[in-house]
Short mmCIF file of C-alpha atoms in Angstrom, two decimals:
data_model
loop_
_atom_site.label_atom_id
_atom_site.label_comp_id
_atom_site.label_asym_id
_atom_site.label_seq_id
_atom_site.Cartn_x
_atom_site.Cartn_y
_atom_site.Cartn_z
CA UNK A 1 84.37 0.50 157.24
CA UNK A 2 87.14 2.46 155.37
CA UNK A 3 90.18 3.62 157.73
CA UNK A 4 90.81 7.58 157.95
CA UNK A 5 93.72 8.46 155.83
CA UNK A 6 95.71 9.22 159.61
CA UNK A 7 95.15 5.12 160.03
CA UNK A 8 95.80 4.28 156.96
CA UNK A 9 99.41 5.91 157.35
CA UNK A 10 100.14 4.47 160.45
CA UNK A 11 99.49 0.91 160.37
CA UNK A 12 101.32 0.47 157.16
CA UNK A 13 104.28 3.09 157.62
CA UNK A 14 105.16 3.15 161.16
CA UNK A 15 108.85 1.25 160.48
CA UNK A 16 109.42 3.69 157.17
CA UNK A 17 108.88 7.08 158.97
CA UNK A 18 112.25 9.39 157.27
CA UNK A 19 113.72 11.64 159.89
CA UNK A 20 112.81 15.67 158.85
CA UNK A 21 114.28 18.80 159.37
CA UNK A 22 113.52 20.54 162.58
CA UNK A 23 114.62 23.63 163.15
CA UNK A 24 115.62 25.31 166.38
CA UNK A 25 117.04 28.10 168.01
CA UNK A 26 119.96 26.76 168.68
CA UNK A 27 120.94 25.27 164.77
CA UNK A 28 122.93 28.06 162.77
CA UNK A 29 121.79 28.56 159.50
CA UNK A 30 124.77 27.45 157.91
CA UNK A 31 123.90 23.64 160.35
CA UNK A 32 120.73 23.88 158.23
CA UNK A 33 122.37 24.15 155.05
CA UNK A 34 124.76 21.41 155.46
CA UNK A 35 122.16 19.52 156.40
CA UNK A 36 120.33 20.20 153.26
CA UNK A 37 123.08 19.83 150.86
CA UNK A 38 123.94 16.67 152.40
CA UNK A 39 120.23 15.55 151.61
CA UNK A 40 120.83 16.53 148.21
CA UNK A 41 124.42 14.72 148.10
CA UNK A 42 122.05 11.40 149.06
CA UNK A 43 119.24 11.73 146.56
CA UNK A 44 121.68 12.06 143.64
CA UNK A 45 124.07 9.55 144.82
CA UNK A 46 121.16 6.39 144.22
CA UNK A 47 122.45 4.98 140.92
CA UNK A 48 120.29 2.29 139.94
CA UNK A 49 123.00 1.44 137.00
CA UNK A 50 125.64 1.24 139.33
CA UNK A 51 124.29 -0.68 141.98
CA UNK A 52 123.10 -3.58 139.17
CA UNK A 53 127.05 -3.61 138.11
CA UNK A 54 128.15 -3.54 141.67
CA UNK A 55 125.68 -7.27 142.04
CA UNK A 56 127.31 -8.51 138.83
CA UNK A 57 124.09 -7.83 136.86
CA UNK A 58 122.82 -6.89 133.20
CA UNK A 59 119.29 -5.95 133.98
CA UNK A 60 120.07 -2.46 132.66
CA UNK A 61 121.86 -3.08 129.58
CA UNK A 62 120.60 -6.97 128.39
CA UNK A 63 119.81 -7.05 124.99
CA UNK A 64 116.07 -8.51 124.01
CA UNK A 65 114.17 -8.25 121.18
CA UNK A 66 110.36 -9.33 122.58
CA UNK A 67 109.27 -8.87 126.26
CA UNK A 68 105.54 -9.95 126.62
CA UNK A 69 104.93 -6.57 129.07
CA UNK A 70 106.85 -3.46 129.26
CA UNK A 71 105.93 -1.83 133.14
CA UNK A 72 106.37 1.21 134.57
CA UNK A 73 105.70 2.71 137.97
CA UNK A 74 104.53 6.36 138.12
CA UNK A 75 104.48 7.51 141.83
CA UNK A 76 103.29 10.87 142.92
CA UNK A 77 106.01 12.68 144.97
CA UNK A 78 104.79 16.06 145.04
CA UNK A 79 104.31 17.98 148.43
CA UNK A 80 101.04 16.27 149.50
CA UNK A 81 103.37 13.11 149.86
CA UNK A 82 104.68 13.52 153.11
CA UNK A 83 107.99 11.00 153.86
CA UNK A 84 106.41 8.68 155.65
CA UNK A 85 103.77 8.04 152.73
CA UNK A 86 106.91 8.43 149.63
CA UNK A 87 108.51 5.23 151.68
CA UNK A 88 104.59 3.74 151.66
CA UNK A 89 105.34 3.72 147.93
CA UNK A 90 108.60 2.66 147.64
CA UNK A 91 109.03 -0.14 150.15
CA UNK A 92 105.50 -1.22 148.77
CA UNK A 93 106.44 -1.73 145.34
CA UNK A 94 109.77 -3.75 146.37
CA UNK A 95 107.73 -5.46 148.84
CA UNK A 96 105.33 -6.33 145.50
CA UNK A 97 107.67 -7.17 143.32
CA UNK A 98 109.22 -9.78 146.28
CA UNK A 99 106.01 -11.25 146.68
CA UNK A 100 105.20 -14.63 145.38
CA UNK A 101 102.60 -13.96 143.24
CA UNK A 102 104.00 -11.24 141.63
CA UNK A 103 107.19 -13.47 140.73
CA UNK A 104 105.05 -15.44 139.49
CA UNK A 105 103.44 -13.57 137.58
CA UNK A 106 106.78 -12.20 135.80
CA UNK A 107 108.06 -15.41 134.83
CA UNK A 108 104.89 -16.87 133.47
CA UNK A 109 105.62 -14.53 130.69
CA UNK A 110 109.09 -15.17 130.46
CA UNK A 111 109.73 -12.12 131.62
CA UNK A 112 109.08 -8.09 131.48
CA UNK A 113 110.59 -4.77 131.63
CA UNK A 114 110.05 -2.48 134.58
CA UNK A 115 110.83 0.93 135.12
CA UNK A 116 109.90 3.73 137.82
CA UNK A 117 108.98 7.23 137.38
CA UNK A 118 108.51 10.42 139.78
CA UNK A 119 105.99 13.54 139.26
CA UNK A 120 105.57 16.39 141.10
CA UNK A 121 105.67 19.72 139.86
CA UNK A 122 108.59 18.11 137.65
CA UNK A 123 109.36 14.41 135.96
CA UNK A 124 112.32 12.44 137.65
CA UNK A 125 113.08 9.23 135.52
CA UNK A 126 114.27 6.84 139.05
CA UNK A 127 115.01 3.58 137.69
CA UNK A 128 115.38 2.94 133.66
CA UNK A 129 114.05 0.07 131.62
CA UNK A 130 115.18 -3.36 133.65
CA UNK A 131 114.77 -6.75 131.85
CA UNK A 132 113.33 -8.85 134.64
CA UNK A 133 113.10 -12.46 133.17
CA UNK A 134 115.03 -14.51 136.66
CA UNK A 135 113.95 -14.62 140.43
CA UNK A 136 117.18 -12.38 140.95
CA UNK A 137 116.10 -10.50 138.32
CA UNK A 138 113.05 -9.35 140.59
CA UNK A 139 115.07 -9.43 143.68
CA UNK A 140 117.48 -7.25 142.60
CA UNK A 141 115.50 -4.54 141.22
CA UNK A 142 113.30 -4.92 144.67
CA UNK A 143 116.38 -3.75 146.26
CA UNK A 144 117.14 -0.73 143.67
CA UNK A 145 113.36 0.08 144.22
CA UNK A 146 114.23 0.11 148.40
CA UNK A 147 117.29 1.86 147.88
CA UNK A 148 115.33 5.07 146.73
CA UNK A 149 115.02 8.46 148.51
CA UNK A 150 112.39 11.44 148.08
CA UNK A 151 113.74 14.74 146.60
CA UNK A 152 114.61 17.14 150.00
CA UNK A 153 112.27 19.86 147.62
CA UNK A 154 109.35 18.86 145.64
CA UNK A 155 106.38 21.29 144.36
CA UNK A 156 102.64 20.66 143.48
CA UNK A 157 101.36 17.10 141.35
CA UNK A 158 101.94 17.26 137.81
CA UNK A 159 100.64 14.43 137.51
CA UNK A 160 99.55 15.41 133.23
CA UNK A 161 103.87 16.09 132.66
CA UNK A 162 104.43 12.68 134.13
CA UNK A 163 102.20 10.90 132.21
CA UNK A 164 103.41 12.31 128.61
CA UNK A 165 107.19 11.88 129.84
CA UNK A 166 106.30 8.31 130.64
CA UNK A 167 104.60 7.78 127.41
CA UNK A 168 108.49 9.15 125.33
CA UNK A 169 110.21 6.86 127.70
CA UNK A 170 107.61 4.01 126.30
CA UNK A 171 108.22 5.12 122.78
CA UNK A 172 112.11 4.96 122.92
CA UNK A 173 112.95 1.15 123.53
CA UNK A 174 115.28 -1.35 122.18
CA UNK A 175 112.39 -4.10 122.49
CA UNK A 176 108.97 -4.86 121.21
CA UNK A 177 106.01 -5.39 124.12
CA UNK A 178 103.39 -7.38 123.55
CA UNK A 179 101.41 -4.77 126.39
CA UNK A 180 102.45 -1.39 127.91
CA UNK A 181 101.41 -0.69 130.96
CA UNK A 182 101.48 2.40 133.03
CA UNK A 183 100.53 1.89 136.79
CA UNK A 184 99.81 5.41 138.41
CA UNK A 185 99.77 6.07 142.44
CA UNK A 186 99.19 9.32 143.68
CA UNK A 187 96.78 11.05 147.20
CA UNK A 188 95.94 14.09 144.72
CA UNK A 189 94.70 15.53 141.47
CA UNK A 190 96.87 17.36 139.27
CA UNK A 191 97.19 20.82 140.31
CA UNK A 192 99.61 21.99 137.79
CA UNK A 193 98.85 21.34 134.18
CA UNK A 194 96.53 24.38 132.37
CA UNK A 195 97.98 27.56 134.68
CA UNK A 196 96.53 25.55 137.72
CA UNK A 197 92.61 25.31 136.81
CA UNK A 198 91.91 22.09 138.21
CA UNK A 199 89.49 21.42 135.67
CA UNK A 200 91.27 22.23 133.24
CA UNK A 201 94.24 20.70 134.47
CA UNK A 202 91.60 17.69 134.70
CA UNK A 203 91.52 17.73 131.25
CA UNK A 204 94.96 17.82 129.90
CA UNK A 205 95.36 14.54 132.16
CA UNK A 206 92.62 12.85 130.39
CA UNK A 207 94.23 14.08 127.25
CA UNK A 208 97.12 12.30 127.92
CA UNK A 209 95.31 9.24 128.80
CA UNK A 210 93.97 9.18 125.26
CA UNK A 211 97.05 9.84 123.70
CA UNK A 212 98.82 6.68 125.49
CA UNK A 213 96.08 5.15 124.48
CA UNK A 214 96.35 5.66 120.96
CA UNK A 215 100.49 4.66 121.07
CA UNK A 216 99.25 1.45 122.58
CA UNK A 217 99.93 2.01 126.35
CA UNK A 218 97.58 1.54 129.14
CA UNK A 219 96.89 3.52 132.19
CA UNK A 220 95.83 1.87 135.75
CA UNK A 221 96.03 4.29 138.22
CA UNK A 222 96.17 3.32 142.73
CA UNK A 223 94.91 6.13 144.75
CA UNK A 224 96.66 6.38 147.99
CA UNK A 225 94.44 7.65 151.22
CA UNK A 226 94.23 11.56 150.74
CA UNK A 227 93.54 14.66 152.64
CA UNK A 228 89.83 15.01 152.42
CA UNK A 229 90.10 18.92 151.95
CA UNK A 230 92.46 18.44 149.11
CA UNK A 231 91.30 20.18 145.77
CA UNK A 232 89.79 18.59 143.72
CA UNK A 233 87.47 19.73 140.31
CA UNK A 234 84.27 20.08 140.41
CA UNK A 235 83.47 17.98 138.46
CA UNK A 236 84.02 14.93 141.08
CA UNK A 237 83.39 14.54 144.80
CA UNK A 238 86.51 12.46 145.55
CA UNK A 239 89.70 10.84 144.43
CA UNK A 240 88.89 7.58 143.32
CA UNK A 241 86.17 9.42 141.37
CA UNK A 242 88.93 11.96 139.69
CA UNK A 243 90.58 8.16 138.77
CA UNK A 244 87.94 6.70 137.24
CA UNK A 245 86.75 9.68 135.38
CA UNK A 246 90.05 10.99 134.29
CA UNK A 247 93.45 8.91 135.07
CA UNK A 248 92.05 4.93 134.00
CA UNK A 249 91.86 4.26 130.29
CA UNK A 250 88.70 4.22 128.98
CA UNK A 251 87.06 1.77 126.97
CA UNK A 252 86.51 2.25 122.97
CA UNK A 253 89.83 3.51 122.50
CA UNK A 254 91.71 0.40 121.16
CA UNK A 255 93.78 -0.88 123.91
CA UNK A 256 92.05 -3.15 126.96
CA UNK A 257 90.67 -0.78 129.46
CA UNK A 258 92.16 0.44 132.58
CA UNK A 259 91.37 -0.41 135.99
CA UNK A 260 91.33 1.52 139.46
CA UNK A 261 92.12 -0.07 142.53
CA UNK A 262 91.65 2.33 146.19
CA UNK A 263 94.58 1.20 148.54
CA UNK A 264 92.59 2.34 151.46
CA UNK A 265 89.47 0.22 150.79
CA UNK A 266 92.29 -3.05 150.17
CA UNK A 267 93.95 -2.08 153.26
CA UNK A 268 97.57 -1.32 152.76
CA UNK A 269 99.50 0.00 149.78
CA UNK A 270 101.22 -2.92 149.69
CA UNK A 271 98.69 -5.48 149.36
CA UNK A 272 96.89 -3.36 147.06
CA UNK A 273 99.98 -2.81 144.96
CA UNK A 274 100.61 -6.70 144.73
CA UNK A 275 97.35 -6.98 143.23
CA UNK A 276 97.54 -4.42 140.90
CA UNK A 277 101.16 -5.80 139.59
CA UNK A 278 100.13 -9.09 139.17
CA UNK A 279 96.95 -8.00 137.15
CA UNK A 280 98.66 -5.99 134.91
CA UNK A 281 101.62 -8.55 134.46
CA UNK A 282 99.64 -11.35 133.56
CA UNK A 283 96.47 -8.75 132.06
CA UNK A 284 93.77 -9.80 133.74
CA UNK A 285 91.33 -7.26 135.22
CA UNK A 286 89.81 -6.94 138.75
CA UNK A 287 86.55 -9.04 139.34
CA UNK A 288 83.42 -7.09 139.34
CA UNK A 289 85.29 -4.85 137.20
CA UNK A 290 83.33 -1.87 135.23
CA UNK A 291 85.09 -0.09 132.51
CA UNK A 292 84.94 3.16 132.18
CA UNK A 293 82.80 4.92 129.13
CA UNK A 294 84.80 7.42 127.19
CA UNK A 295 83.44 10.74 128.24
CA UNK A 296 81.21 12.56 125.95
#
């Protein structure tokens, strides 16, 4: 039986929970501004460049001419995320990228690029292109990936901008991929694109989807447990539905489909992440797998 999205949270994020604001009578407004700046002052001091030359490492600036994957991470950060679930999401992925069979996976192809994007009602570019071709390769950027904290203001889920900024940051790059890959969490639909119609914003995510598609990237989306009276089109009765019918590449389009994987049917983000890396790394697809049709 699937756990509620309350459970879900829970088990896996009790040790990540990031303290909030709370405001009482007693706090002057100017202690609640401080407070706020100095959140700001955090987010903007993570420097994944600086903490790689800091370990003694190149991962940001090595030069390469052929990588047999080029990864990136697209997490939804919007308000929906609460802080407890944006840590879900970040320790997950370092956790993934620790784990054996992920490492594994990287260096059976002699290594890859990964990178890590943010959407809400904006794009935030977190961590740039990093060559990962050594176990402290991986380690390191685990520890970047850690190191990360959520915007103190975020809006609705754009998840349609993020998706074409990734697909630029794909297009600009000193190397040659043999596979793109763009790996998609999120708890919502986006709620931003095309003046906030959700089908129509619907559409202009699919439309992005096709044009990845057609610049050789491919999109695998991980739906996080979401708030069942979130909006959604419709057009679909629930997340992993808006997924499959509008975030996953299709098949027909000339890349290898995507696939969908539901972290609350797996069980944690984590373990569900895991999977998903090491699928994509090595590009294999889930078993039982079913493409999806291009819509009509």
């Amino acid at each position: 039986m699937k756990s509620s999205r309350r459970d879900f949270i829970a088990k896996t994020a009790a040790c990540f929970v990031a303290p909030v604001l709370i405001t009482t009578p007693a706090q002057s407004r100017e202690t609640i501004e401080d407070r706020i700046e100095d959140m700001w002052r955090n987010y903007y001091a993570f420097d994944p460049l600086s903490l790689a030359e800091d370990a003694g490492s190149d991962i940001f600036t090595r030069q390469v001419s052929f990588l047999g994957v080029d990864l990136k991470c697209l997490i939804d950060t919007s308000t929906s995320i609460k802080e407890n679930e944006y840590h879900i999401q970040r320790h997950g992925i370092a956790q993934s990228l620790r784990s054996e069979q992920v490492k594994d996976a990287i260096l059976s192809q002699g290594g890859i690029a990964f990178s890590l994007s943010e959407f809400e009602g904006s794009v935030h570019r977190r961590i740039p292109h990093a060559i990962l071709q050594s176990e402290s390769d991986i380690n390191l950027i685990a520890d970047i990936t850690d190191a990360m904290i959520p915007r103190p203001i975020r809006t609705a889920t754009g998840m349609a901008f993020g998706i074409a900024a990734c697909r630029e940051d794909f297009n600009h790059q000193r190397f040659f991929a043999d596979r793109k890959v763009m790996d998609i969490s999120g708890d919502g639909a986006d709620n931003v694109a095309a003046l906030g119609l959700l089908e129509n914003a619907a559409l202009s995510v699919r439309r992005e989807v096709a044009t990845c598609a057609r610049q050789g990237i491919v999109c695998n989306g991980l739906v996080m447990p979401h708030d069942p009276e979130a909006e959604l089109p419709s057009t679909v009765s629930s997340l992993p539905e808006y997924y499959r019918n509008y975030v996953i590449t299709p098949k027909g389009l000339g890349v290898e489909p995507g696939f969908l994987i539901d972290a609350n049917a797996v069980g944690s983000f984590e373990e569900a992440m895991a999977e998903k890396l090491m699928l994509e790394i090595i590009g294999e697809l889930p078993r039982n797998f079913v493409p999806r049709a291009i819509p009509a």
